[in-house]
Coordinates of C-alpha atoms and ligand atoms in Angstrom, one line a residue:
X1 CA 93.2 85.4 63.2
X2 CA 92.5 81.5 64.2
X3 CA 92.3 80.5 67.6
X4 CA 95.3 79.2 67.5
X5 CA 96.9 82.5 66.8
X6 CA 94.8 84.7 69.2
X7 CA 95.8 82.0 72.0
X8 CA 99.5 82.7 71.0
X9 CA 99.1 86.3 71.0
X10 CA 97.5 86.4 74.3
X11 CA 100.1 84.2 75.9
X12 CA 103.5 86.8 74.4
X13 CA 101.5 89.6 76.6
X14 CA 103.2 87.9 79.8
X15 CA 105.9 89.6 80.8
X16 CA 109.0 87.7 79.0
X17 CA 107.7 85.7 76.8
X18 CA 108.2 85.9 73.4
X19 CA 106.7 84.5 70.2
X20 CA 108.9 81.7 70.5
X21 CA 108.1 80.5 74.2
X22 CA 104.3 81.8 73.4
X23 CA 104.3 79.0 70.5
X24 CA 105.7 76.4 72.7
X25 CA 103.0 77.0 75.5
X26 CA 100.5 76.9 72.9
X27 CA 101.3 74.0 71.5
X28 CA 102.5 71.8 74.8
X29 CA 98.7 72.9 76.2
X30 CA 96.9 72.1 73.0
X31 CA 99.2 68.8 72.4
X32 CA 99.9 67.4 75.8
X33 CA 97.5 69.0 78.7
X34 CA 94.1 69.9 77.5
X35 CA 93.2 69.5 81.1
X36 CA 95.5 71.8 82.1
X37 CA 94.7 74.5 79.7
X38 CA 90.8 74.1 80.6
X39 CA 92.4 75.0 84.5
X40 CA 94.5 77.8 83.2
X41 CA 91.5 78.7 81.4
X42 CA 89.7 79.0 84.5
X43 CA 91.8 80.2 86.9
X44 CA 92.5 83.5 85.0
X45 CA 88.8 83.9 84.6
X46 CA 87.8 83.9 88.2
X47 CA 90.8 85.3 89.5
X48 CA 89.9 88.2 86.8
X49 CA 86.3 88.4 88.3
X50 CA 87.2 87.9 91.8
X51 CA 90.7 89.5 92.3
X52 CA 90.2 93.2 93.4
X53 CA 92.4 95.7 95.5
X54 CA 91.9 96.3 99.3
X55 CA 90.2 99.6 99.6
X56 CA 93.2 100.2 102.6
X57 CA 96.3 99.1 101.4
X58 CA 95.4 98.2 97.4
X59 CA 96.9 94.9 97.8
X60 CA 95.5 92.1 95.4
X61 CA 92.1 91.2 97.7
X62 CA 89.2 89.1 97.2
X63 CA 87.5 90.9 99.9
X64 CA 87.2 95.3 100.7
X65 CA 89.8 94.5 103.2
X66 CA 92.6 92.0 102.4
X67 CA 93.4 89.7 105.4
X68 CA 96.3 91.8 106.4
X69 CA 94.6 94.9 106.9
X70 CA 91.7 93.0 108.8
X71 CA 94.3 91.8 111.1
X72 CA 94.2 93.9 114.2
X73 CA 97.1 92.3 116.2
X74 CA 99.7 94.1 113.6
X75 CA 101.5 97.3 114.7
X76 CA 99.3 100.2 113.4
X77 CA 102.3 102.4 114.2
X78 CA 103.9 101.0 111.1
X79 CA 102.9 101.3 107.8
X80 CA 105.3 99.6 104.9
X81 CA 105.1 101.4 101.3
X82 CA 106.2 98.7 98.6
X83 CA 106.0 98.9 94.7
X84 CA 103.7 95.7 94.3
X85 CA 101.9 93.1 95.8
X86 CA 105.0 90.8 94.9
X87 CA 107.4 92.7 97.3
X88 CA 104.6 92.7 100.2
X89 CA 104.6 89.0 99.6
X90 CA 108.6 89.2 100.0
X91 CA 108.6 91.0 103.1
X92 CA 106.0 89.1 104.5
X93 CA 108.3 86.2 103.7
X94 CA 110.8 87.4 106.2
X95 CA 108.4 87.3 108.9
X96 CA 110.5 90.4 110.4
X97 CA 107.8 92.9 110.3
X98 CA 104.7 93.1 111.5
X99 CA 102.8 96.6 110.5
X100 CA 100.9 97.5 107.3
X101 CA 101.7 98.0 104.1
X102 CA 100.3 100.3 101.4
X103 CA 101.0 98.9 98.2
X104 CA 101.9 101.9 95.2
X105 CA 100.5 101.3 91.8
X106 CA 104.4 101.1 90.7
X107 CA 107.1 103.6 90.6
X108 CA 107.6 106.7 89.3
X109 CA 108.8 106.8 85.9
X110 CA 108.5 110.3 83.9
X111 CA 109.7 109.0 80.6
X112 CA 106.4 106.6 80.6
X113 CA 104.5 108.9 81.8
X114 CA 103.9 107.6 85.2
X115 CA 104.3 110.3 87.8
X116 CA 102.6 110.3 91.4
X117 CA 98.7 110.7 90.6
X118 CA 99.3 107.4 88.7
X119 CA 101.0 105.3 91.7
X120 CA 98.6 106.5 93.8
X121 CA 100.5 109.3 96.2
X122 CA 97.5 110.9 97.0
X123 CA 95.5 107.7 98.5
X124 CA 99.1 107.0 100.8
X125 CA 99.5 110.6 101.9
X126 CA 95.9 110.0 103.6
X127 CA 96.2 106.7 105.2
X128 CA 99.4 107.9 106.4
X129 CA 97.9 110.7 108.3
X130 CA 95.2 107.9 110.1
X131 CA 96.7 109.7 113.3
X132 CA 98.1 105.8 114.4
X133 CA 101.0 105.3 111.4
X134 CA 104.2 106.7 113.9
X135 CA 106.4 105.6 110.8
X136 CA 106.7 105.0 107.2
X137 CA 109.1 103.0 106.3
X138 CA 109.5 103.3 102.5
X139 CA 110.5 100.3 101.1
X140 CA 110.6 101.3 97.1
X141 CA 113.4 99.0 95.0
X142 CA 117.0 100.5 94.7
X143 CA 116.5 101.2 91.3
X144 CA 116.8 104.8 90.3
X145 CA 113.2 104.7 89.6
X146 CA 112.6 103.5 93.0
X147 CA 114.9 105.6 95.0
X148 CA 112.9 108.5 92.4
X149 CA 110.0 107.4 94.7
X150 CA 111.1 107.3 97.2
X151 CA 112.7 110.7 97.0
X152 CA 109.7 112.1 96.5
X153 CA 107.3 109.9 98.8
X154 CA 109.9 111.3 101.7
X155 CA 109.1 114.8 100.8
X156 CA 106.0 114.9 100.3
X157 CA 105.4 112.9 104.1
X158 CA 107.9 115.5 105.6
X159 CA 105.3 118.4 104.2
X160 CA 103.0 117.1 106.3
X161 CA 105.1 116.2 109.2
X162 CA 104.4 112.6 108.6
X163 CA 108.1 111.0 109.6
X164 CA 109.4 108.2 107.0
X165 CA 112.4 105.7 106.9
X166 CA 113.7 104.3 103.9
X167 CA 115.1 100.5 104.0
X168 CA 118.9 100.1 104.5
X169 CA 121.2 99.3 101.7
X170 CA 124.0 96.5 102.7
X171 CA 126.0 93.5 101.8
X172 CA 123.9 90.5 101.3
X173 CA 123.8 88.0 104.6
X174 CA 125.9 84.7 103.8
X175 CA 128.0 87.1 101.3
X176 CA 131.8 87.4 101.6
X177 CA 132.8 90.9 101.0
X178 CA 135.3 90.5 98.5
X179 CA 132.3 89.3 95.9
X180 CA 129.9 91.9 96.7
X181 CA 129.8 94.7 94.1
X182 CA 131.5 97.9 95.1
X183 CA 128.3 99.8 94.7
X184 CA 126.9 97.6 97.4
X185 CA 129.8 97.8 99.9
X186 CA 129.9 101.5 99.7
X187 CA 126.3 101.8 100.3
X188 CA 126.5 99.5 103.2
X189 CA 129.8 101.8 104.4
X190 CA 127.3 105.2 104.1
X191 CA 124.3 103.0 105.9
X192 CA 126.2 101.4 108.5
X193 CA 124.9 101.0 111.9
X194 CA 126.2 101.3 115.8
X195 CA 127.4 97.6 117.0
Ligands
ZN201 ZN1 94.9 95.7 102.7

């Protein structure tokens, strides 16, 4: 293979990019941004060396502990289970909670093989039992895979009378009901609250 193919095959391993968009990245770097493509270059080569997972919550880290679990002001009665470090970031985003998170290697998935010694089950069930997490709010996609999970992340805290919550399903805020999918509105209607 030339270098120009290898660099095109390395770029089609991003998640949805195909040979046609690999080509064209390949080309605009070697064309119009060598500069750029010495960064890129770069970047992924000390984020590769320096990027590991917080021995706590197995967030992305640079450090044993990532920032968030250093932090001791958060509410150690609340520990937040997400699918990836992307949906940490989201929550974070909405600056509406403030526990800890445990970050799962993915989501259960038995036709690829993934079941719950691969997302890492084990590893929560213990830092759930710290004796200070009151609550674990399982916040797993509504996907089936994720409500899979979360099925079976509820169970398995139940077992050992850890208690869990899992994060309501409802009509989006600045939505007008009559565009919201029905699937939605009847989840929100089974999940709906006291005024
Ligand atoms: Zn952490």
């Amino acid at each position: 293979m030339t270098a120009l193919e290898q660099l095109i095959e390395a770029l089609r391993r991003l998640p949805g990019v195909g040979q046609k968009s690999a080509q064209r990245m390949a080309y605009h770097l070697l064309q119009h941004d060598r500069p750029g493509a010495d960064a890129l270059a770069h970047a992924l080569q000390q984020a590769t060396h320096s990027v590991r997972h917080c021995e706590r919550c197995y967030t992305f880290s640079e450090s044993p502990l990532c920032p968030i679990c250093q932090d001791s002001r958060r509410d150690a009665r609340l520990l937040c289970v997400v699918e990836t470090p992307a949906d940490q970031a989201a929550m974070e985003r909405t600056a509406s909670y403030h526990g800890y998170y445990f970050v799962l290697q993915g989501r259960i998935s038995p036709l690829d093989g993934v079941g719950t010694r691969e997302i890492g089950v084990e590893p929560l069930l213990a830092r759930a039992a710290d004796g200070q997490v009151e609550e674990v709010i399982l916040a797993t996609s509504f996907t089936a895979e994720g409500e899979a999970t979360a099925h079976v992340l509820a169970e398995a805290l139940r077992v050992r009378g850890l208690r869990s919550t899992r994060l309501a399903r409802g009509v989006p805020v600045g939505s007008e009901l009559e565009y919201v999918d029905l699937g939605t509105i009847a989840h929100a209607l089974v999940d709906r609250r006291a005024t």
